[in-house]
């Protein structure tokens, strides 16, 4: 790609002066937007010249960008403040959010650990107890780490004896974490501190003397939130030593995209090293430990072909059990003899079936295998020899997750949820296969008043996919119901039915909530995922559009009362389908979306999305990307629905420039009188670790915006 810069310093200064001139051409009923300055910036992609007039908004550190953010928020806040639905919806959302929330318990060193939020705490608190009936003590309270609740617990791992806790803290929603170690007996932190950690957990060696973790080099000044993340390295940190003394375990100076994750086997004899470089396909290596200690050495490669997914499950003697989709798009288990070499050392333990295998663990000497059947969880129990033994009885058609533990554990825990069932925690006795309720929250949402169903929609090319529909009982199918359709469609992430406060609030307001399990996700295995990637990405948009058309055709709603929502890759989904079918929707809220499909790979971890999206550096993929890129396919002269874009100023996953440029282009185009707003949360990132107060305000504003657009009464 050849880059041609024609922007002079004088033009930048002039643009800054005219930045906040008001656009008098806006329709009378529309908000009055600040005019966003344009610069003469063009790029030549394989002979096609593409203008990028809002390139200056990519600089999140500039005073001009900060002023633009402030002016846009003023416009949005004024608009939202004038809506009669805003505060009543926020009140209802708060009431429904205010219930006890539990994380799934796990056990280490004879201690149980779990998270709990008493209702409206900014961050969930990590607790520990010696038994399930004992009085728990606070292991770590992230609410004490910052005054505004924007410091979040990014990850944590207890040592094998349960005495020490390694934990990461993320500030203001950033993916960057600082890791520390806490002595659980005293509640005091040790002197150890690890910086510039991202996309990493911690894996303790059984001797308790240290742990494995991954980090990047310190970024250049001013580039922490936008600079590309390359050359991740795996280190071993020995307690009591400075980070500069950490031992390098794995790196590849010839492959800048390689990243590393570590997990220590139950028996303490080896560390599994997962190698990733974007997408779902990965490499896998194994490094022996010596009597539970790290003693250096070179890892042994199981596979570095990056031709499939290889997920280590457990060591069983000399055999490593791996979940893989190699030669099995819906997944299978294989056993690899570590004393042998080559693919002849591999044997199938549990063959591929009709359902998509999504998880595997060894607990109590048995294999617990999770599957998706039409986007609903099924859990099967097998012996370590692969024999099928039984199926875990789940409460209904919904989503179950968890089932973690060690081979010696007699129990495991999981949560179960559906669109109308808040997450409840269950305990499974592995030997007897008996399931019993452990924790069930008491909420202000009366599930008995609502119902959910799974239906199937046929897409443009004849592909059939499930949608989950929830609403108040007794709904009339007369085409008049305000409806909110949610989707994602990417990165092998399955969309399965689960309880959320946004859906619950919307249903309490009288709306219909719909979850679409479209291509690009992992609902039916790797082939389903790949059918929504690169040159086939349009399938994802066609599926989502088909879901909207089905809801109208089956008289759930009408276009004027159909809203769509999605975040991250789902934000891209919303932006793309609005541009392709603006007349099908009445409102749209793309959140933290990937909106500039020509430059996403240039920021932070964006390059790792190329296996899903492709790259503008390749001519055929550039053509496909340009055809649907939300930023580049806005149609002036066409009436668009009401749109509110949301992002965070500290989003270093999908940098906010995506949303900034998209919103600026929307406001500059002639797309009708319906509002085109952007809501920019400060001291917030992509979503993980966002404090409760910000979650409530942002999502309640989204629902109030849709309700106001549809002229729904305040709840």
XYZ file of C-alpha atoms in Angstrom:
715
model
C 0.000 0.000 0.000
C 1.347 3.417 -0.950
C 0.512 6.255 1.394
C 0.179 9.813 0.060
C 0.133 12.589 2.622
C -1.035 15.990 1.395
C -1.824 17.514 4.788
C 0.221 20.587 5.761
C 0.737 21.968 9.267
C -1.237 25.051 8.280
C -4.219 22.911 7.290
C -4.181 21.153 10.661
C -4.149 24.465 12.525
C -6.965 25.796 10.342
C -8.975 22.620 10.916
C -8.616 22.959 14.668
C -9.933 26.533 14.552
C -13.020 25.536 12.568
C -13.642 22.301 14.434
C -16.635 23.459 16.425
C -18.482 25.513 13.869
C -22.131 24.501 14.030
C -23.747 22.712 11.140
C -26.852 24.740 10.320
C -27.835 22.315 7.569
C -29.116 19.728 10.046
C -32.815 18.993 9.953
C -34.912 20.964 12.407
C -35.691 18.013 14.686
C -32.209 16.530 14.614
C -29.499 17.443 17.113
C -27.110 20.174 16.066
C -23.756 18.474 15.692
C -20.333 20.032 15.869
C -18.766 20.033 12.424
C -15.758 17.730 12.413
C -12.799 19.159 10.507
C -11.719 17.328 7.375
C -8.150 16.966 6.169
C -6.846 16.040 2.747
C -5.696 12.521 3.502
C -5.860 9.767 0.896
C -4.430 6.255 0.664
C -3.819 4.204 -2.466
C -4.892 0.596 -2.019
C -3.937 -1.534 -5.005
C -4.786 1.286 -7.407
C -7.915 2.444 -5.582
C -7.616 5.831 -3.890
C -9.590 6.047 -0.636
C -10.085 9.306 1.261
C -9.670 9.341 5.034
C -10.647 12.894 6.016
C -10.925 12.149 9.746
C -7.496 10.555 10.125
C -6.581 13.149 12.754
C -9.077 11.552 15.172
C -6.766 8.529 15.431
C -4.488 10.596 17.682
C -6.135 10.049 21.057
C -3.512 12.218 22.796
C -4.078 15.411 20.787
C -5.857 18.385 22.302
C -8.021 18.587 19.173
C -9.307 15.039 19.673
C -9.959 15.652 23.359
C -11.926 18.792 22.494
C -13.890 16.845 19.884
C -14.772 14.178 22.454
C -15.962 16.842 24.884
C -18.128 18.594 22.304
C -19.706 15.338 21.094
C -20.527 14.271 24.651
C -22.146 17.649 25.293
C -24.449 17.166 22.301
C -25.274 13.582 23.290
C -25.856 14.401 26.957
C -28.174 17.271 26.030
C -30.171 14.992 23.763
C -30.375 12.182 26.327
C -31.238 14.574 29.158
C -34.246 15.802 27.191
C -35.695 12.294 26.869
C -38.447 11.531 29.403
C -37.341 7.864 29.397
C -33.739 8.476 30.522
C -33.990 8.558 34.320
C -36.919 6.108 34.662
C -35.049 3.535 32.545
C -31.903 4.077 34.603
C -33.925 3.566 37.786
C -35.435 0.335 36.448
C -32.048 -0.889 35.210
C -30.536 -0.204 38.639
C -33.331 -2.099 40.398
C -32.823 -5.136 38.176
C -29.024 -4.947 38.466
C -29.169 -4.852 42.257
C -28.938 -8.520 43.172
C -26.244 -10.793 44.567
C -23.964 -12.170 41.834
C -21.653 -15.144 42.380
C -18.721 -16.398 40.363
C -18.070 -20.120 39.888
C -16.094 -21.516 42.846
C -12.768 -23.260 42.375
C -10.497 -25.023 44.841
C -6.775 -24.682 45.497
C -4.709 -25.856 48.449
C -7.766 -27.004 50.378
C -9.395 -23.571 49.957
C -12.406 -22.508 47.937
C -12.297 -19.236 45.997
C -15.159 -17.361 44.357
C -16.225 -13.846 43.469
C -19.307 -12.080 44.800
C -20.908 -8.724 44.132
C -23.525 -7.790 46.725
C -25.545 -5.975 44.088
C -24.248 -2.545 43.166
C -20.589 -2.764 44.151
C -18.412 -1.238 41.456
C -16.301 -4.410 41.237
C -16.874 -7.993 42.380
C -14.916 -9.064 45.485
C -12.813 -12.250 45.611
C -13.545 -14.410 48.671
C -11.968 -17.553 50.082
C -13.028 -20.151 52.663
C -11.773 -23.516 53.910
C -15.159 -25.142 53.306
C -18.407 -24.279 51.596
C -20.077 -23.840 54.981
C -17.299 -21.816 56.619
C -17.458 -18.046 56.997
C -15.657 -16.613 53.945
C -12.897 -14.037 54.200
C -12.015 -11.367 51.661
C -9.040 -12.420 49.582
C -9.013 -9.274 47.452
C -11.391 -6.334 47.155
C -10.753 -4.360 43.942
C -13.052 -1.603 45.222
C -10.238 -0.507 47.530
C -7.790 -0.050 44.647
C -9.306 3.176 43.271
C -11.749 5.833 44.433
C -13.934 5.718 41.309
C -14.065 1.936 40.878
C -12.196 1.976 37.557
C -9.398 -0.298 38.812
C -10.474 -3.862 38.038
C -9.231 -7.324 38.872
C -7.971 -8.512 35.503
C -6.979 -12.045 36.457
C -5.817 -14.079 39.426
C -4.277 -17.435 40.310
C -3.749 -19.058 43.700
C -0.585 -21.012 44.446
C -0.955 -24.795 44.818
C -0.882 -24.543 48.619
C -3.544 -21.809 48.612
C -1.340 -19.382 50.529
C -0.445 -16.848 47.837
C -2.492 -15.075 45.185
C -1.014 -13.635 41.996
C -3.361 -11.019 40.592
C -3.495 -8.456 37.816
C -5.009 -4.988 38.025
C -6.284 -3.131 34.965
C -6.809 0.637 35.171
C -9.599 2.567 33.427
C -10.612 -0.336 31.230
C -7.240 -0.825 29.550
C -6.013 -4.283 28.533
C -2.673 -3.502 30.199
C -2.320 -5.056 33.637
C 0.061 -4.718 36.547
C 0.542 -8.005 38.417
C 1.251 -8.350 42.131
C 1.337 -11.139 44.725
C -0.709 -11.175 47.949
C -0.063 -13.216 51.085
C -3.577 -14.424 51.927
C -2.766 -15.015 55.599
C -1.843 -11.373 56.179
C -3.727 -9.669 53.365
C -0.495 -7.843 52.486
C 1.156 -7.644 49.086
C 4.710 -8.831 48.579
C 7.244 -6.532 46.925
C 6.866 -8.297 43.555
C 5.417 -6.181 40.732
C 5.185 -7.071 37.031
C 4.474 -4.381 34.440
C 3.351 -4.309 30.798
C 1.404 -7.540 31.066
C -1.368 -8.040 28.519
C -3.389 -11.073 27.357
C -1.902 -13.220 30.102
C -2.781 -15.156 33.212
C -0.424 -16.651 35.788
C 0.512 -20.331 36.160
C 2.249 -21.269 39.417
C 4.822 -24.015 39.618
C 3.827 -26.602 42.266
C 6.798 -25.660 44.475
C 5.171 -22.233 44.987
C 8.387 -20.390 44.186
C 7.092 -18.530 41.151
C 4.806 -18.496 38.140
C 4.741 -18.201 34.359
C 3.276 -15.113 32.680
C 3.473 -13.254 29.361
C 4.341 -9.638 28.679
C 5.291 -7.167 25.968
C 8.158 -4.718 25.841
C 7.364 -1.296 27.279
C 5.593 0.745 24.564
C 6.928 4.021 23.244
C 5.847 7.133 25.094
C 2.308 8.126 24.143
C 1.641 4.840 22.305
C 0.381 2.668 25.188
C -3.267 2.774 24.063
C -2.776 2.713 20.282
C 0.602 1.183 19.421
C 0.677 -2.272 17.807
C 1.377 -5.164 20.206
C 4.031 -7.490 18.823
C 6.666 -9.909 20.151
C 4.950 -11.156 23.286
C 7.298 -13.236 25.468
C 6.702 -15.916 28.112
C 8.652 -15.469 31.358
C 9.046 -17.243 34.672
C 8.959 -14.915 37.665
C 10.654 -16.146 40.810
C 9.216 -14.608 43.975
C 11.378 -12.020 45.683
C 13.272 -11.050 42.553
C 12.817 -7.976 40.327
C 11.022 -8.278 37.012
C 14.303 -7.575 35.230
C 15.589 -10.923 36.560
C 12.660 -12.957 35.183
C 13.723 -15.949 33.108
C 12.726 -16.027 29.453
C 10.873 -19.276 28.753
C 9.601 -18.828 25.193
C 9.834 -16.178 22.477
C 10.312 -15.976 18.746
C 12.285 -12.962 17.464
C 11.521 -14.055 13.897
C 7.728 -14.130 14.382
C 6.433 -10.829 15.754
C 2.843 -12.097 15.910
C 3.537 -15.059 18.188
C 2.051 -14.873 21.679
C 2.237 -17.362 24.536
C 0.038 -18.755 27.282
C 1.053 -21.200 30.012
C -0.749 -23.826 32.093
C 0.852 -26.258 34.543
C -0.377 -29.859 34.492
C -2.275 -31.263 37.463
C 0.533 -33.667 38.324
C 3.064 -30.823 38.241
C 5.289 -32.606 35.741
C 4.938 -30.227 32.808
C 3.848 -26.817 31.626
C 1.661 -26.607 28.516
C 2.611 -23.635 26.336
C -0.073 -22.460 23.930
C 1.253 -20.410 21.016
C -1.142 -18.013 19.312
C -0.895 -15.476 16.533
C -4.458 -14.366 15.891
C -7.502 -16.399 15.029
C -8.514 -19.670 16.646
C -5.714 -21.822 15.220
C -2.752 -22.196 17.531
C 0.443 -24.060 18.272
C 1.194 -26.172 21.333
C 4.432 -27.011 23.152
C 5.227 -28.916 26.342
C 8.058 -28.126 28.777
C 8.994 -30.628 31.531
C 9.227 -29.458 35.148
C 11.648 -31.028 37.627
C 9.980 -32.096 40.883
C 7.453 -29.293 40.543
C 10.077 -26.649 39.814
C 11.088 -24.700 36.733
C 14.589 -25.685 35.677
C 14.810 -24.152 32.199
C 15.093 -26.208 29.057
C 13.595 -26.131 25.575
C 9.871 -26.799 25.080
C 8.899 -29.755 22.874
C 6.568 -28.885 20.007
C 3.360 -30.891 19.726
C 2.301 -28.823 16.725
C 3.420 -25.453 15.395
C 1.654 -25.738 12.058
C -1.177 -23.380 13.110
C -3.508 -25.567 11.074
C -6.131 -26.150 13.774
C -7.049 -25.496 17.389
C -5.074 -27.476 19.986
C -6.291 -27.053 23.571
C -4.408 -29.005 26.283
C -6.776 -30.771 28.670
C -4.688 -32.992 30.974
C -1.736 -35.317 31.282
C -2.712 -38.953 31.731
C 0.569 -40.747 32.384
C 2.656 -40.195 29.261
C -0.357 -39.166 27.189
C -1.402 -35.564 26.696
C -5.155 -35.228 26.127
C -5.937 -32.453 23.653
C -9.191 -30.957 22.380
C -8.767 -30.195 18.694
C -10.681 -29.476 15.509
C -7.908 -30.965 13.352
C -9.730 -33.113 10.792
C -12.868 -32.609 12.923
C -14.679 -29.245 12.414
C -17.020 -29.937 15.357
C -14.155 -31.016 17.631
C -12.744 -34.240 19.080
C -10.366 -35.392 21.808
C -7.029 -36.935 20.959
C -4.335 -38.539 23.120
C -0.721 -37.791 22.206
C 2.056 -40.106 23.428
C 4.784 -37.708 24.595
C 7.429 -40.406 24.348
C 6.737 -40.932 20.659
C 7.019 -38.484 17.787
C 5.033 -37.617 14.697
C 1.322 -37.865 14.013
C 1.476 -41.656 14.488
C 1.710 -40.872 18.219
C -1.777 -39.352 18.063
C -4.916 -41.366 18.588
C -8.573 -40.377 18.789
C -9.947 -40.615 22.311
C -13.453 -39.186 21.720
C -14.494 -38.903 18.099
C -16.253 -35.965 16.454
C -20.031 -36.088 16.783
C -23.025 -34.156 15.565
C -22.706 -31.429 18.211
C -19.900 -28.868 18.523
C -17.432 -29.619 21.328
C -16.744 -26.369 23.193
C -14.937 -27.461 26.352
C -13.155 -30.339 28.046
C -11.769 -30.927 31.520
C -10.636 -33.799 33.735
C -12.196 -33.837 37.205
C -12.456 -36.774 39.576
C -10.754 -39.076 37.100
C -13.370 -38.441 34.408
C -13.659 -36.364 31.275
C -16.329 -33.657 31.346
C -17.112 -32.601 27.780
C -19.266 -29.596 26.910
C -21.093 -29.378 23.585
C -23.476 -27.041 21.812
C -26.604 -28.433 20.205
C -28.338 -25.687 18.255
C -26.603 -23.138 20.539
C -27.724 -24.800 23.802
C -25.324 -26.598 26.175
C -25.070 -30.369 26.530
C -22.529 -31.925 28.954
C -21.335 -35.525 28.668
C -19.179 -37.614 31.019
C -16.539 -40.002 29.642
C -13.899 -42.220 31.195
C -10.233 -41.362 30.664
C -10.190 -44.125 28.069
C -12.810 -42.214 26.082
C -15.798 -44.433 26.949
C -19.119 -42.591 27.179
C -20.570 -42.931 30.693
C -23.428 -40.487 31.234
C -24.840 -37.030 30.606
C -25.070 -34.223 33.165
C -28.677 -33.211 33.744
C -29.067 -29.467 33.157
C -32.065 -27.353 34.225
C -33.215 -26.657 30.660
C -32.381 -25.246 27.232
C -29.755 -22.664 28.030
C -26.067 -22.116 28.671
C -23.900 -23.958 31.219
C -20.238 -23.129 31.840
C -17.547 -24.050 34.336
C -16.780 -27.723 35.100
C -13.182 -26.900 36.044
C -11.069 -28.641 38.651
C -8.247 -31.077 39.179
C -8.122 -34.798 38.436
C -8.143 -35.523 42.178
C -11.201 -33.353 42.931
C -14.469 -35.128 43.702
C -16.623 -32.158 42.769
C -16.881 -29.362 40.273
C -19.107 -26.300 39.883
C -20.914 -24.740 36.956
C -23.387 -21.988 36.308
C -26.562 -22.260 34.281
C -28.545 -19.461 32.674
C -31.094 -18.709 29.967
C -32.598 -15.501 28.594
C -35.092 -15.433 31.460
C -33.083 -17.311 34.122
C -30.425 -15.420 36.112
C -27.149 -17.328 36.514
C -27.368 -19.954 39.254
C -24.381 -21.932 40.548
C -24.609 -25.727 40.758
C -22.348 -28.345 42.337
C -21.709 -31.616 40.512
C -20.617 -34.718 42.418
C -18.553 -36.360 39.696
C -18.725 -39.959 40.934
C -22.506 -40.045 41.372
C -23.265 -37.506 38.608
C -25.588 -35.795 41.088
C -26.311 -32.093 40.533
C -27.378 -29.844 43.410
C -28.055 -26.129 43.644
C -25.306 -24.127 45.358
C -26.335 -20.469 44.886
C -29.437 -18.955 43.318
C -29.816 -15.165 43.290
C -32.967 -13.360 44.363
C -33.824 -10.736 41.779
C -36.520 -8.189 40.995
C -37.089 -9.992 37.689
C -40.015 -12.391 37.915
C -39.148 -15.075 35.369
C -42.634 -16.576 35.611
C -44.022 -13.552 33.775
C -41.835 -14.170 30.749
C -41.183 -16.901 28.226
C -38.424 -17.838 25.821
C -38.342 -19.961 22.690
C -35.853 -21.105 20.091
C -36.826 -20.653 16.465
C -34.911 -21.192 13.224
C -34.336 -18.656 10.463
C -33.242 -19.364 6.877
C -30.634 -17.000 5.462
C -30.220 -15.661 1.935
C -28.231 -18.706 0.764
C -30.490 -21.271 2.461
C -28.406 -21.668 5.641
C -30.523 -22.331 8.734
C -29.573 -20.822 12.118
C -31.224 -20.475 15.548
C -32.613 -17.369 17.212
C -33.717 -17.154 20.839
C -36.752 -14.960 21.543
C -37.864 -13.773 24.981
C -40.785 -11.564 26.027
C -43.714 -11.228 28.390
C -46.222 -14.056 28.272
C -49.307 -13.436 26.172
C -47.500 -11.453 23.471
C -49.679 -10.526 20.491
C -48.078 -11.141 17.115
C -49.548 -8.064 15.462
C -46.325 -6.437 14.260
C -46.462 -3.709 16.884
C -43.914 -4.920 19.451
C -40.725 -2.923 20.028
C -37.972 -5.465 19.435
C -34.235 -5.503 20.176
C -32.116 -7.873 18.062
C -28.594 -8.700 19.282
C -25.777 -10.394 17.373
C -22.015 -10.910 17.177
C -20.999 -13.323 14.403
C -17.246 -13.689 14.659
C -14.058 -15.152 16.115
C -15.583 -18.571 16.771
C -17.488 -17.067 19.735
C -20.885 -18.762 20.114
C -23.923 -16.691 20.996
C -25.898 -18.774 23.475
C -28.896 -17.796 25.607
C -27.965 -16.168 28.913
C -29.552 -13.772 31.367
C -28.528 -10.133 31.096
C -29.840 -6.985 32.748
C -30.152 -5.231 29.396
C -32.484 -7.922 28.053
C -34.390 -8.130 31.353
C -34.911 -4.356 31.476
C -36.038 -4.274 27.863
C -38.551 -7.077 28.481
C -39.863 -5.334 31.608
C -40.379 -2.269 29.418
C -42.618 -4.386 27.183
C -40.083 -5.186 24.493
C -39.135 -8.408 22.708
C -35.484 -9.450 23.051
C -33.889 -11.618 20.355
C -30.463 -13.271 20.250
C -29.266 -14.448 16.826
C -26.710 -17.291 16.596
C -25.339 -16.402 13.180
C -22.354 -17.600 11.163
C -18.876 -16.503 12.189
C -19.454 -17.807 15.716
C -18.705 -21.213 17.158
C -22.245 -22.550 17.490
C -21.648 -25.410 15.044
C -17.875 -25.733 15.046
C -14.987 -24.398 12.989
C -16.702 -24.751 9.599
C -19.558 -22.516 10.848
C -16.978 -20.005 12.036
C -15.002 -20.022 8.792
C -18.202 -19.560 6.771
C -18.322 -16.035 8.240
C -14.703 -14.972 7.746
C -12.640 -13.052 5.198
C -14.228 -13.235 1.728
C -17.271 -14.939 3.275
C -17.923 -12.225 5.883
C -21.023 -11.065 4.014
C -22.714 -14.294 5.164
C -22.720 -12.868 8.694
C -24.531 -9.730 7.602
C -26.958 -11.698 5.445
C -27.836 -13.895 8.442
C -28.494 -10.909 10.695
C -30.597 -9.194 8.047
C -32.530 -12.455 7.583
C -33.232 -12.517 11.331
C -34.651 -9.000 11.123
C -36.776 -9.866 8.101
C -38.049 -13.023 9.844
C -39.158 -11.025 12.898
C -41.111 -8.663 10.642
C -42.578 -11.448 8.503
C -43.714 -13.352 11.592
C -45.374 -10.224 12.967
C -43.246 -9.810 16.058
C -42.461 -6.274 14.997
C -42.134 -3.840 12.081
C -39.032 -2.022 10.772
C -39.933 1.205 12.565
C -39.849 -0.692 15.880
C -36.890 -2.988 15.258
C -33.616 -2.017 16.965
C -30.261 -3.756 16.594
C -27.303 -3.879 18.951
C -23.884 -5.494 19.118
C -20.458 -4.808 20.587
C -16.902 -5.027 19.239
C -17.184 -7.376 16.240
C -20.922 -7.028 16.894
C -20.513 -3.266 16.528
C -19.068 -3.903 13.084
C -22.080 -6.130 12.395
C -24.535 -3.369 13.321
C -22.665 -0.717 11.326
C -22.466 -2.901 8.239
C -26.115 -4.015 8.153
C -27.430 -0.500 8.839
C -25.545 0.707 5.781
C -26.796 -2.216 3.695
C -30.438 -2.187 4.824
C -31.208 1.133 6.555
C -34.947 0.801 5.863
C -35.170 -2.470 7.839
C -34.389 -0.904 11.215
C -35.757 1.861 13.400
C -32.745 2.246 15.709
C -29.188 0.956 16.008
C -26.579 1.013 18.773
C -23.119 -0.208 17.698
C -20.845 -0.477 20.738
C -17.025 -0.302 20.633
C -17.213 -1.440 17.013
C -14.540 -2.158 14.406
C -15.655 0.462 11.898
C -12.587 1.180 9.741
C -11.914 -2.142 8.048
C -8.975 -0.760 6.067
C -6.805 0.262 9.040
C -7.859 -1.931 11.992
C -4.634 -3.960 11.795
C -2.485 -0.916 12.534
C -3.546 -0.505 16.162
C -2.785 -2.504 19.340
C -3.893 -6.108 18.777
C -5.866 -5.439 15.584
C -3.413 -7.410 13.438
C -4.569 -10.568 15.261
C -8.033 -10.194 13.707
C -6.771 -10.740 10.163
C -7.655 -14.480 10.208
C -11.293 -13.392 10.601
C -11.320 -10.232 8.510
C -8.468 -10.469 6.053
C -6.317 -7.418 5.379
C -6.414 -4.374 3.135
C -2.794 -5.208 2.275
C -4.133 -7.990 -0.002
C -5.979 -6.935 -3.135
C -8.864 -9.435 -3.030
C -9.419 -8.977 0.700
C -9.230 -5.184 0.357
C -12.061 -5.293 -2.168
C -14.221 -7.369 0.187
C -13.418 -5.162 3.189
C -14.172 -1.928 1.339
C -17.537 -3.358 0.255
C -18.832 -3.574 3.833
C -16.585 -1.351 5.990
C -19.055 0.746 8.037
C -16.917 3.877 7.762
C -16.655 3.629 3.995
C -20.190 2.545 3.029
C -22.286 5.316 4.557
C -24.759 6.411 1.866
C -25.546 10.107 1.727
C -29.057 10.833 0.495
C -30.528 7.704 2.096
C -32.699 7.853 5.206
C -31.017 6.082 8.134
C -32.511 4.977 11.450
C -31.620 6.633 14.746
C -28.049 5.642 15.676
C -26.122 6.012 18.914
C -22.490 4.892 18.795
C -20.811 4.048 22.102
C -17.122 3.698 22.931
C -14.601 4.316 25.709
C -11.704 6.742 25.658
C -9.343 4.074 27.095
C -10.363 1.271 24.739
C -7.051 -0.253 23.653
C -8.675 -3.350 22.155
C -10.771 -1.624 19.475
C -9.311 1.860 19.616
C -11.981 4.600 19.876
C -10.830 6.133 16.589
C -13.021 3.534 14.858
C -16.139 4.968 16.481
C -14.911 8.573 16.286
C -14.387 8.461 12.520
C -17.606 6.534 11.890
C -19.699 8.986 13.923
C -18.076 11.982 12.239
C -18.850 10.523 8.801
C -22.450 9.768 9.796
C -23.006 13.297 11.045
C -21.471 14.832 7.928
C -23.590 12.770 5.516
C -27.195 13.443 4.553
C -28.843 10.442 6.226
C -32.118 11.967 7.389
C -33.378 13.703 10.502
C -33.020 10.777 12.919
C -30.244 11.437 15.466
C -26.687 10.227 14.821
C -24.996 10.457 18.221
C -21.838 9.180 19.835
C -21.595 8.498 23.569
C -17.957 8.395 24.712
C -17.367 7.012 28.200
C -14.339 8.472 29.955
C -11.974 6.353 32.060
C -13.410 3.273 30.378
C -12.183 0.716 27.875
C -13.525 -2.104 25.748
C -15.808 -3.408 28.487
C -13.902 -5.768 30.791
C -13.640 -4.443 34.328
C -16.040 -1.552 33.746
C -17.449 -0.387 37.098
C -21.108 -1.065 37.859
C -22.130 2.593 37.785
C -20.769 3.086 34.268
C -22.377 -0.161 33.045
C -25.771 0.918 34.359
C -25.570 4.433 32.944
C -24.358 3.366 29.496
C -26.764 0.479 28.952
C -29.742 2.304 30.425
C -28.992 5.208 28.089
C -28.983 2.769 25.175
C -32.416 1.415 26.076
C -33.784 4.887 26.774
C -32.495 6.069 23.383
C -34.284 3.200 21.631
C -37.455 3.707 23.706
C -37.477 7.415 22.885
C -37.031 6.646 19.195
C -39.951 4.195 19.306
C -42.061 6.615 21.393
C -42.394 4.055 24.184
C -43.678 5.436 27.499
C -41.264 5.851 30.366
C -41.321 2.683 32.535
